[in-house]
Short mmCIF file of N, CA, C and O in Angstrom, two decimals:
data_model
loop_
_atom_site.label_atom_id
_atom_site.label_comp_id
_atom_site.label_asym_id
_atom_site.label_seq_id
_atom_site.Cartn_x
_atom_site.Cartn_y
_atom_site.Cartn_z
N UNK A 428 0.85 -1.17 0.00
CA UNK A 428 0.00 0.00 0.00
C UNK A 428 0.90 1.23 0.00
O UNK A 428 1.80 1.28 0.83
N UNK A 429 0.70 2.37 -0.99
CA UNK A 429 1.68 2.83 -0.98
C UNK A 429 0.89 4.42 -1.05
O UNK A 429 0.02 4.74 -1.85
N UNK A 430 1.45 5.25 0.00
CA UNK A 430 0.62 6.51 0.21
C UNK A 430 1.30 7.21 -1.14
O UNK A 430 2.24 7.00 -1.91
N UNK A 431 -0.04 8.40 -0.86
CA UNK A 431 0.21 9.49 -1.97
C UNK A 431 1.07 10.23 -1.86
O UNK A 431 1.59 10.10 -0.75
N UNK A 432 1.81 11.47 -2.86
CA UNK A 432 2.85 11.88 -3.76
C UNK A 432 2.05 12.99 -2.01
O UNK A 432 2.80 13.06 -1.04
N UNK A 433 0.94 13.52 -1.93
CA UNK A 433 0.67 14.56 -1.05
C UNK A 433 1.25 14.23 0.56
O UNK A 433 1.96 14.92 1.30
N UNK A 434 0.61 12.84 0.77
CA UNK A 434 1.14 12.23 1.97
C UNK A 434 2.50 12.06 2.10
O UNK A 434 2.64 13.02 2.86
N UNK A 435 3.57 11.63 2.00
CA UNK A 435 4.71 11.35 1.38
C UNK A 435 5.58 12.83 1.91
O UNK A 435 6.45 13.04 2.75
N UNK A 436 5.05 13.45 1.21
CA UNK A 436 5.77 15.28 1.07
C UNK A 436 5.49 15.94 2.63
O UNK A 436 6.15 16.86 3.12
N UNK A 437 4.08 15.04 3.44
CA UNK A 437 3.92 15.75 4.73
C UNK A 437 4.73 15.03 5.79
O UNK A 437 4.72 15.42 6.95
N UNK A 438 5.49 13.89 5.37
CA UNK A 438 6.35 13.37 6.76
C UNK A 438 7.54 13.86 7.26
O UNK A 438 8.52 13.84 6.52
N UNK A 439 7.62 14.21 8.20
CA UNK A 439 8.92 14.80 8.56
C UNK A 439 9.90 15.19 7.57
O UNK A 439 10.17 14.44 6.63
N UNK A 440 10.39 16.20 7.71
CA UNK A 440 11.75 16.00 6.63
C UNK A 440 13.38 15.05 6.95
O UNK A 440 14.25 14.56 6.24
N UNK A 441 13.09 15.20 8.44
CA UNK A 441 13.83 14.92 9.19
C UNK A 441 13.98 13.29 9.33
O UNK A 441 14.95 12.89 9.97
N UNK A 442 13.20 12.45 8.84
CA UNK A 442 13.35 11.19 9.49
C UNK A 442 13.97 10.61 8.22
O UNK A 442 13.80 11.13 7.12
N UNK A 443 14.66 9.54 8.42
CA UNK A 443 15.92 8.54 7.56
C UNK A 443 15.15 8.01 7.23
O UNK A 443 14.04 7.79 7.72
N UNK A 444 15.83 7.54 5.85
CA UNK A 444 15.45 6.70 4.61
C UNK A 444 15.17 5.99 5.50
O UNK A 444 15.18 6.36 6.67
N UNK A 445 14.67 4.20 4.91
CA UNK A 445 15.54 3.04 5.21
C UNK A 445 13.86 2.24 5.74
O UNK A 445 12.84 2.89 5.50
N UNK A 446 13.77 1.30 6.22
CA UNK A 446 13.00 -0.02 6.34
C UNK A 446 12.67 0.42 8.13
O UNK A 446 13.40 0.88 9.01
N UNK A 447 11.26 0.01 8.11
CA UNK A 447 10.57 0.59 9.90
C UNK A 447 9.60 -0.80 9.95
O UNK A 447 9.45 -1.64 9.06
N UNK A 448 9.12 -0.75 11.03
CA UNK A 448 8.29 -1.73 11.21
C UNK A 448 7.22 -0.94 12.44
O UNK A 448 7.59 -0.05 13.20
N UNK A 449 5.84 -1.55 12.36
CA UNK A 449 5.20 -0.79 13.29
C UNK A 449 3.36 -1.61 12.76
O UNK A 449 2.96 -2.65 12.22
N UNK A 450 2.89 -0.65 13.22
CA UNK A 450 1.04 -1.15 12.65
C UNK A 450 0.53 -0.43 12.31
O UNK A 450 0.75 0.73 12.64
N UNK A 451 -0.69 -0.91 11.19
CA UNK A 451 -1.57 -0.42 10.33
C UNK A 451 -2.89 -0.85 10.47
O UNK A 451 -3.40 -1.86 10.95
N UNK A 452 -3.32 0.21 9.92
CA UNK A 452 -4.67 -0.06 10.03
C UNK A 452 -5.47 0.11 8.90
O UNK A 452 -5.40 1.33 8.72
N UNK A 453 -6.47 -0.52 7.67
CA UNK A 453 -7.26 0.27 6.66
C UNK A 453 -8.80 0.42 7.26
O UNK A 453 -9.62 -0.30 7.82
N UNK A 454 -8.71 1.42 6.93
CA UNK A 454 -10.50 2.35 6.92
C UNK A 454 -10.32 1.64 8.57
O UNK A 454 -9.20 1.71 9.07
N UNK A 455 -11.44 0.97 9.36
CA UNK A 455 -11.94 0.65 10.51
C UNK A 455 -11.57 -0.95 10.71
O UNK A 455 -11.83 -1.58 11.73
N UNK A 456 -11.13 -1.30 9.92
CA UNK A 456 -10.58 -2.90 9.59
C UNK A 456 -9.70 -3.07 11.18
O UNK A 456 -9.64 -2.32 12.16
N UNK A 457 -9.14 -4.28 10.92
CA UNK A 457 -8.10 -5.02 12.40
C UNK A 457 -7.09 -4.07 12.20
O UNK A 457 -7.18 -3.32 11.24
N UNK A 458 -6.27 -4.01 12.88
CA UNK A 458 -4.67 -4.03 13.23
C UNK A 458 -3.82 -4.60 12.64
O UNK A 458 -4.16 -5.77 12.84
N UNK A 459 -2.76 -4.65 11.91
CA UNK A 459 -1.79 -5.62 11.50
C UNK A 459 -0.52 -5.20 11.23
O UNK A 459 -0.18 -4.16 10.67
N UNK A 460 0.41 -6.43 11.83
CA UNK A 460 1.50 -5.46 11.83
C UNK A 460 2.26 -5.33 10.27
O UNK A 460 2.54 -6.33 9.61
N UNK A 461 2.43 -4.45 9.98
CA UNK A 461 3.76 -4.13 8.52
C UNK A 461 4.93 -3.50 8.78
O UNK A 461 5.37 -2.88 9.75
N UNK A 462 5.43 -3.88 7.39
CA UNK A 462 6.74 -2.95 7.21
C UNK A 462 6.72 -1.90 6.55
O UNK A 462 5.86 -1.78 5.68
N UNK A 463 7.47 -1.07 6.73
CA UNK A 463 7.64 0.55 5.93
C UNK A 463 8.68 0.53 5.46
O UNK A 463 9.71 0.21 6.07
N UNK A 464 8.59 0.95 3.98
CA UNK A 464 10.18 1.76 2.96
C UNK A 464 9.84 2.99 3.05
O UNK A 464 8.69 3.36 2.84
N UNK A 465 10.82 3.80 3.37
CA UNK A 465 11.03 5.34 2.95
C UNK A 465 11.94 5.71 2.36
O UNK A 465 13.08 5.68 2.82
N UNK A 466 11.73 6.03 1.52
CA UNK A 466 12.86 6.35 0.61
C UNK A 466 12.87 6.54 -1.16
O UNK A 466 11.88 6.98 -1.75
N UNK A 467 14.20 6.12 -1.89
CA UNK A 467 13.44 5.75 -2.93
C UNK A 467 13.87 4.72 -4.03
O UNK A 467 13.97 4.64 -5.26
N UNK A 468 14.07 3.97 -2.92
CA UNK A 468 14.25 2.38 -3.73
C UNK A 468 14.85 2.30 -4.86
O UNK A 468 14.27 2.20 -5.95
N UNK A 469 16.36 2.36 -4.64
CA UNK A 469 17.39 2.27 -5.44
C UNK A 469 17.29 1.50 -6.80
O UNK A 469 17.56 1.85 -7.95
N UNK A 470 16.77 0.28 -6.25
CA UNK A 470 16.78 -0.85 -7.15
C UNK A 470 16.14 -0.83 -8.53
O UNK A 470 16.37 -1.42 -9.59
N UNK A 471 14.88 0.41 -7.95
CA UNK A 471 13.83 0.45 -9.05
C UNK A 471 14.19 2.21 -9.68
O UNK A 471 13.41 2.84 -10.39
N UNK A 472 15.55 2.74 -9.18
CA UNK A 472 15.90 4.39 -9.39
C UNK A 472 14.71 4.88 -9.66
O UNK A 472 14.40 5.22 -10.81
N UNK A 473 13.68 4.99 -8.38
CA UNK A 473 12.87 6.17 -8.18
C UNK A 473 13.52 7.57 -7.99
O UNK A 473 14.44 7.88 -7.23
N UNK A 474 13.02 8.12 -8.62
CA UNK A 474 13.00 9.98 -8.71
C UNK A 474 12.24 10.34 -7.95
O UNK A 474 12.38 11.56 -7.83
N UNK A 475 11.48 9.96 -7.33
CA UNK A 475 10.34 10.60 -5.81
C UNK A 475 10.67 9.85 -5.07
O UNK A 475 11.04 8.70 -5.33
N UNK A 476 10.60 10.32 -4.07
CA UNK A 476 10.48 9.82 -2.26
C UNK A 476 9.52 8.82 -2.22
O UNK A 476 8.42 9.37 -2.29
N UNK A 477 9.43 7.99 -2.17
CA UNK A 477 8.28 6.94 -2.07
C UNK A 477 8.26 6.41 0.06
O UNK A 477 9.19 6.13 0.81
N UNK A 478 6.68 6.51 0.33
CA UNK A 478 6.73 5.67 1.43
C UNK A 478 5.71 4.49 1.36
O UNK A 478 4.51 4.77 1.39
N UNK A 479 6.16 3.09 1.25
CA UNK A 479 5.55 2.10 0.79
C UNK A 479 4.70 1.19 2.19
O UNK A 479 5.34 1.47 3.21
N UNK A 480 3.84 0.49 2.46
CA UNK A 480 3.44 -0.26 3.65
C UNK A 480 3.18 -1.53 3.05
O UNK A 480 2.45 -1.86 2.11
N UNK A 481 4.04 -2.25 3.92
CA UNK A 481 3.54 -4.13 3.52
C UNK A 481 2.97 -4.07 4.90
O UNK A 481 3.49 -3.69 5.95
N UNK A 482 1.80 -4.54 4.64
CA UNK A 482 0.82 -5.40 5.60
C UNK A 482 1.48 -6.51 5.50
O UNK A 482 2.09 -6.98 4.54
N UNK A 483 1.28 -6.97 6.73
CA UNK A 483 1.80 -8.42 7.24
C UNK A 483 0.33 -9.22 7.10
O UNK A 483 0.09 -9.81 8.15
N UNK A 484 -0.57 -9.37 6.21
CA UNK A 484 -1.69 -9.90 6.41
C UNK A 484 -2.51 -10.11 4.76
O UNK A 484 -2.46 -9.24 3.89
N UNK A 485 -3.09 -11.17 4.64
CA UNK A 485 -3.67 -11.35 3.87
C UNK A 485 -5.07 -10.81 3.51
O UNK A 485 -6.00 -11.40 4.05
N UNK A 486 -5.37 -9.78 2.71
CA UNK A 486 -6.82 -9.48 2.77
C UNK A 486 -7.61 -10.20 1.18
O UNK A 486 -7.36 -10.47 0.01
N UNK A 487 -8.48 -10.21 2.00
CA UNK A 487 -9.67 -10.80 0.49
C UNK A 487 -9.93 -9.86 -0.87
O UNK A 487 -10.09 -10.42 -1.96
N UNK A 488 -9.95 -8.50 -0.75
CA UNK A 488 -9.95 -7.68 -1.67
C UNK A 488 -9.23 -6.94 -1.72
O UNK A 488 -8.64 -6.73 -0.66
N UNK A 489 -8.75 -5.92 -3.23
CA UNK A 489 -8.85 -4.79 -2.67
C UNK A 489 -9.01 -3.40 -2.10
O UNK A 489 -10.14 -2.92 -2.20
N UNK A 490 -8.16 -2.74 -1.59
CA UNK A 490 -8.72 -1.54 -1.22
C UNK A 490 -8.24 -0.62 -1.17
O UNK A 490 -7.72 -0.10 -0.18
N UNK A 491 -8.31 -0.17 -2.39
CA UNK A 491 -7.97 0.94 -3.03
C UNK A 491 -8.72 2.19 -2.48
O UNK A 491 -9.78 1.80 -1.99
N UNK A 492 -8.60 3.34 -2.39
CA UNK A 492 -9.71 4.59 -1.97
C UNK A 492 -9.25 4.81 -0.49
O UNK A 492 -8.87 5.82 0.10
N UNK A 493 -9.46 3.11 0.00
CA UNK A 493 -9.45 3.51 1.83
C UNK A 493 -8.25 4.41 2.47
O UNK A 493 -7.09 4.56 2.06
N UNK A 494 -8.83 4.90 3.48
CA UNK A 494 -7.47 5.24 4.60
C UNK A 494 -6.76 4.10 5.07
O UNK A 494 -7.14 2.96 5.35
N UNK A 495 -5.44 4.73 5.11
CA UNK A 495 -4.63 3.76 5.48
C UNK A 495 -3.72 4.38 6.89
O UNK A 495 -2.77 5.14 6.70
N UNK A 496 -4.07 4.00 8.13
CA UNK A 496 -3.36 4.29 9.77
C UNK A 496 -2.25 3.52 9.50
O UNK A 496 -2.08 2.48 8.86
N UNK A 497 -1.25 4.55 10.36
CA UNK A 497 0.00 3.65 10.54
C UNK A 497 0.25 4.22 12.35
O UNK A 497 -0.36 5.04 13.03
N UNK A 498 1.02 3.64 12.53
CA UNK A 498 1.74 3.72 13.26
C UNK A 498 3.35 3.09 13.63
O UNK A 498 3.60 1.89 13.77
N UNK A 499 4.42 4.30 13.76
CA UNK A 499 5.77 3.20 13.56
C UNK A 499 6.54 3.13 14.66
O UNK A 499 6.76 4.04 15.46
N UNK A 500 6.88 2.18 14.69
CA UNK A 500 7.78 1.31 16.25
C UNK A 500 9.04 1.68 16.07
O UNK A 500 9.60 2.42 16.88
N UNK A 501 9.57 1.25 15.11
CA UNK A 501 11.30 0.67 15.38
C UNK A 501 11.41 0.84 13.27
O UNK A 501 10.70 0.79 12.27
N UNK A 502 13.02 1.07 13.77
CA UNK A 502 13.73 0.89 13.19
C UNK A 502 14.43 -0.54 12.25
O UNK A 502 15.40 -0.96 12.88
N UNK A 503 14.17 -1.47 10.75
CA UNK A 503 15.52 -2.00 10.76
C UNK A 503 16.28 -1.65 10.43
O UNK A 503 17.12 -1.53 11.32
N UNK A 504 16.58 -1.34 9.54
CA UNK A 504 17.74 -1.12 8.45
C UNK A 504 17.39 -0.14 7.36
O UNK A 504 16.28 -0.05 6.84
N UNK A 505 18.95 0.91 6.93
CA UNK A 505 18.96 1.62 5.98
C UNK A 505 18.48 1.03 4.76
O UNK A 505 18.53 -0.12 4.33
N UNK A 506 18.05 2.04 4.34
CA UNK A 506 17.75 1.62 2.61
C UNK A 506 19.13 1.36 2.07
O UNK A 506 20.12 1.92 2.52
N UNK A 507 19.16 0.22 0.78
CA UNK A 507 20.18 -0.24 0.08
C UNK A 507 19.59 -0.61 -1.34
O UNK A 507 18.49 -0.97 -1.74
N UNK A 508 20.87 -0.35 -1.96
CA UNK A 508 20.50 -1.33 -3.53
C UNK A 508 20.83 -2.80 -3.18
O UNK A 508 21.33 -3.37 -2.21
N UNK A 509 20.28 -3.23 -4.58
CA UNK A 509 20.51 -4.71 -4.27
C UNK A 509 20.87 -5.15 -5.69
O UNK A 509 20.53 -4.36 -6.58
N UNK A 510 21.62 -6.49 -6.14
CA UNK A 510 22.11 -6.62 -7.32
C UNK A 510 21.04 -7.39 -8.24
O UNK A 510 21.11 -7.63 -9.44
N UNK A 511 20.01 -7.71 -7.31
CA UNK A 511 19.21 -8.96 -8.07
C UNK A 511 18.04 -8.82 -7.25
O UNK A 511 18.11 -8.53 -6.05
N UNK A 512 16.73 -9.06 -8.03
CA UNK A 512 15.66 -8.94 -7.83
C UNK A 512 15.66 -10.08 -6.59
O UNK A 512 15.00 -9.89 -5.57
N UNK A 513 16.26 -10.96 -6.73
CA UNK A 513 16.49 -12.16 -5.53
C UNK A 513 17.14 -11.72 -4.23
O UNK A 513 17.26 -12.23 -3.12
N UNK A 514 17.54 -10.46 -4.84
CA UNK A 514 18.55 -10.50 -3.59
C UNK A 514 17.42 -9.27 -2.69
O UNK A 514 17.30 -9.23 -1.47
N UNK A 515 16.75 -8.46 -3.60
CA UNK A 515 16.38 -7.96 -3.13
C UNK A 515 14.77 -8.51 -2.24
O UNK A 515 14.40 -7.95 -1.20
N UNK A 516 14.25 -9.28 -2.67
CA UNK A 516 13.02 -10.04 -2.57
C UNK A 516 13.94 -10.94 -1.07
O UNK A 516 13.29 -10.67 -0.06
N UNK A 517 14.77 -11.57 -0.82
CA UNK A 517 14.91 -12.23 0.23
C UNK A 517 15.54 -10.97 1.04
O UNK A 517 15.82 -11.46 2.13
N UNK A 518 15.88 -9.73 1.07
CA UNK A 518 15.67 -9.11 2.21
C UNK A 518 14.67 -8.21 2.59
O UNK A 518 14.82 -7.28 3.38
N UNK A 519 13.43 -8.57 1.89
CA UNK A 519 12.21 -7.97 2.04
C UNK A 519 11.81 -9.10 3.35
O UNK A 519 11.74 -8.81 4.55
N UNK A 520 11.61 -10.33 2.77
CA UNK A 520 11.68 -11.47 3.71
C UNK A 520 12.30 -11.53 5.01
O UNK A 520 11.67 -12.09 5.90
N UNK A 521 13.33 -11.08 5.23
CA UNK A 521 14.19 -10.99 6.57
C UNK A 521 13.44 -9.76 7.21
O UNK A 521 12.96 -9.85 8.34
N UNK A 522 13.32 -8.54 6.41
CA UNK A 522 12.62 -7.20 7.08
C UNK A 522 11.28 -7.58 8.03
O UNK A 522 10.84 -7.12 9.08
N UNK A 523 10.82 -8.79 6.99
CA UNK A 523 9.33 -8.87 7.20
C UNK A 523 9.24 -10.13 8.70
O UNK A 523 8.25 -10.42 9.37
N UNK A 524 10.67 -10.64 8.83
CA UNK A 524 10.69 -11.65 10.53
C UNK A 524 11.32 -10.88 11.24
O UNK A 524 11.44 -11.17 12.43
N UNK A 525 11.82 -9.84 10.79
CA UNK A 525 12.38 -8.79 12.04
C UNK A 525 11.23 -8.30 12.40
O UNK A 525 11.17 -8.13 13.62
N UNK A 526 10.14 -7.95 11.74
CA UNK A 526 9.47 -6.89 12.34
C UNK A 526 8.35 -7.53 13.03
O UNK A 526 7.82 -7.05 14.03
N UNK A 527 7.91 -8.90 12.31
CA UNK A 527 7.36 -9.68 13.46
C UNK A 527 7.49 -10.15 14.73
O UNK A 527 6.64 -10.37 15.58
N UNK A 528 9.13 -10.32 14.76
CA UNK A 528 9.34 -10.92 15.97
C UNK A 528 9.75 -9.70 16.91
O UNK A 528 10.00 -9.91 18.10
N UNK A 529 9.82 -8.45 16.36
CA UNK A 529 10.18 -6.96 17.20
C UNK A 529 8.35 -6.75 17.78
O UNK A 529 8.16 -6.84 18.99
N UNK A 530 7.32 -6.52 16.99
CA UNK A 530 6.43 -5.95 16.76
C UNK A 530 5.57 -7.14 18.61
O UNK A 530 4.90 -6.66 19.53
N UNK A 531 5.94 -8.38 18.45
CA UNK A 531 5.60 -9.15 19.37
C UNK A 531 6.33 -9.14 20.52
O UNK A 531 6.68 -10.23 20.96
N UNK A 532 6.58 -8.33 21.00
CA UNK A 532 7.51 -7.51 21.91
C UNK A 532 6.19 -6.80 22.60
O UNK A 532 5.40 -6.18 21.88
N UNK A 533 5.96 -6.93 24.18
CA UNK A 533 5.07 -6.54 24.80
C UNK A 533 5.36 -4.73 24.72
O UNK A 533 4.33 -4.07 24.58
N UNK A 534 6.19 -4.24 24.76
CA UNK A 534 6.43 -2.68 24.13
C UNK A 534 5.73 -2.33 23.27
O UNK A 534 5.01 -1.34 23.45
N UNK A 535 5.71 -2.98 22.17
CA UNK A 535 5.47 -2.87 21.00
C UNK A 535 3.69 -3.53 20.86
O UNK A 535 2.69 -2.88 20.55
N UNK A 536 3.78 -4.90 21.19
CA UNK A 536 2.16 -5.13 20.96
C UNK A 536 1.06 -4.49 21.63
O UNK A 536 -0.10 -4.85 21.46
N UNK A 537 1.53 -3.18 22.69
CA UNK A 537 0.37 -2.47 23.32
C UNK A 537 0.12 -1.47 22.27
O UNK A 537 -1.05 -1.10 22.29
N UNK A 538 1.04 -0.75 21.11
CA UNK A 538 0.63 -0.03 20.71
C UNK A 538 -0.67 -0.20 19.71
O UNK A 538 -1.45 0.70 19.41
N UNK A 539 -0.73 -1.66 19.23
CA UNK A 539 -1.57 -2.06 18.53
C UNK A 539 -3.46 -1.54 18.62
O UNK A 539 -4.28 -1.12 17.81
N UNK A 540 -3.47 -1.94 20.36
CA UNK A 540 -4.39 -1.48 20.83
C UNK A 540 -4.65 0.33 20.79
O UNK A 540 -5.67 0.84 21.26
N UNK A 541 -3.79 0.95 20.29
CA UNK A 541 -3.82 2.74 20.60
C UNK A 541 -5.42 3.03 19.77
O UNK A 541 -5.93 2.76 18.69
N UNK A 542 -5.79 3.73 20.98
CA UNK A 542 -6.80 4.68 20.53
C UNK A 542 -6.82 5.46 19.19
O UNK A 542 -7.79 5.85 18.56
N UNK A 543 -5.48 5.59 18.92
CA UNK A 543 -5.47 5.87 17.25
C UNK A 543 -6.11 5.23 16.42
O UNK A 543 -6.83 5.87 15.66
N UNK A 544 -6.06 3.74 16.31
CA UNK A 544 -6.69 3.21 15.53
C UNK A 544 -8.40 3.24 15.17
O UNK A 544 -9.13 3.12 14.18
N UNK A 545 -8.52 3.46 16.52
CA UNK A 545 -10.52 3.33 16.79
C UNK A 545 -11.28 4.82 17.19
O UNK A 545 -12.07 5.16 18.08
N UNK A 546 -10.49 5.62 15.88
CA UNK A 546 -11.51 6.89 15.72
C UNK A 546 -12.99 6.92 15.43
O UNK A 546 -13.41 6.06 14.66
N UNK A 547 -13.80 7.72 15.90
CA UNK A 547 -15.04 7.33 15.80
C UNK A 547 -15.24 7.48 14.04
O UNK A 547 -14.30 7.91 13.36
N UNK A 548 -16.29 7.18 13.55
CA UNK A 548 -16.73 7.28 12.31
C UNK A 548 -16.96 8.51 11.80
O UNK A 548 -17.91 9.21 12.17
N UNK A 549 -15.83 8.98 10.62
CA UNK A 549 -16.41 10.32 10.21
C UNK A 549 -15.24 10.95 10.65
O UNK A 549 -14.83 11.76 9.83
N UNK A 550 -14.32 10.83 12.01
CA UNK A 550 -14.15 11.79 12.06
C UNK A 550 -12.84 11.93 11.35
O UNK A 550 -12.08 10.97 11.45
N UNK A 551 -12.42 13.07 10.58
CA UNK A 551 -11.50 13.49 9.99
C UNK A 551 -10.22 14.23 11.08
O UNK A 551 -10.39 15.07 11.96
N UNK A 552 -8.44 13.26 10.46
CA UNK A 552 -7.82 13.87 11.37
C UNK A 552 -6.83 13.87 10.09
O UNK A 552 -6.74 13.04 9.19
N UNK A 553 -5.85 15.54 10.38
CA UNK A 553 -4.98 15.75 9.59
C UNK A 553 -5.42 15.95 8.65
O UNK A 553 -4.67 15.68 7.71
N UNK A 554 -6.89 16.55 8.22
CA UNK A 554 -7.30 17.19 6.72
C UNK A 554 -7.90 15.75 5.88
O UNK A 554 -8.42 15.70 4.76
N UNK A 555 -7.64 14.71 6.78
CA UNK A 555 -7.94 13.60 5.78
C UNK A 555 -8.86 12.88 6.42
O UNK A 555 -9.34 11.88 5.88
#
């Protein structure tokens, strides 16, 4: 899931490239934890800042239009190139058991529950 060119331009200026882990949320849906790229993905020489979200979760459709909540925990690793679509695809894989096995970290699994996630209906935060 990958926010807009508008969203993107409003995150800090200040925060580092590189691979995060934390939770998401679409529209009023569960919790789940993902990973975050910020940056702009060498591999594919993006010219924009891209900030990308892998859900750690399988959904049935999709869902395009919706809001998408985040919230971010931790840190893994800087952004890097990679020489091979393989190479790069198995450290998507490693990103994606770091952040599970970080995210299941009693620190970390209370944030899941944050009142962030369970805004009432309607209500608009941050213009959106």
């Amino acid at each position: 899931a990958n926010f807009s060119e508008q969203v993107v331009e409003s995150f800090p200026s200040d925060i580092s490239t590189g691979i995060y882990y934390g939770w998401a949320c679409v529209g009023n849906g569960d919790v789940h934890k993902m990973v975050l790229s910020i940056g702009w993905n060498p591999f594919y020489k993006n010219i924009k800042k891209s900030v990308e979200t892998h859900i750690i979760h399988t959904f049935k459709e999709d869902f395009y239009g919706e809001i998408l909540s985040i919230v971010i925990t931790g840190y893994i690793r800087p952004e890097k190139n990679f020489d091979s679509v393989e190479a790069l695809i198995s450290a998507i894989q490693e990103d994606i058991e770091e952040a599970k096995r970080q995210l299941d970290l009693p620190e970390h699994l209370k944030l899941k529950e944050d009142n962030f996630f369970h805004l009432p209906e309607g209500k608009i935060v941050n213009n959106h």
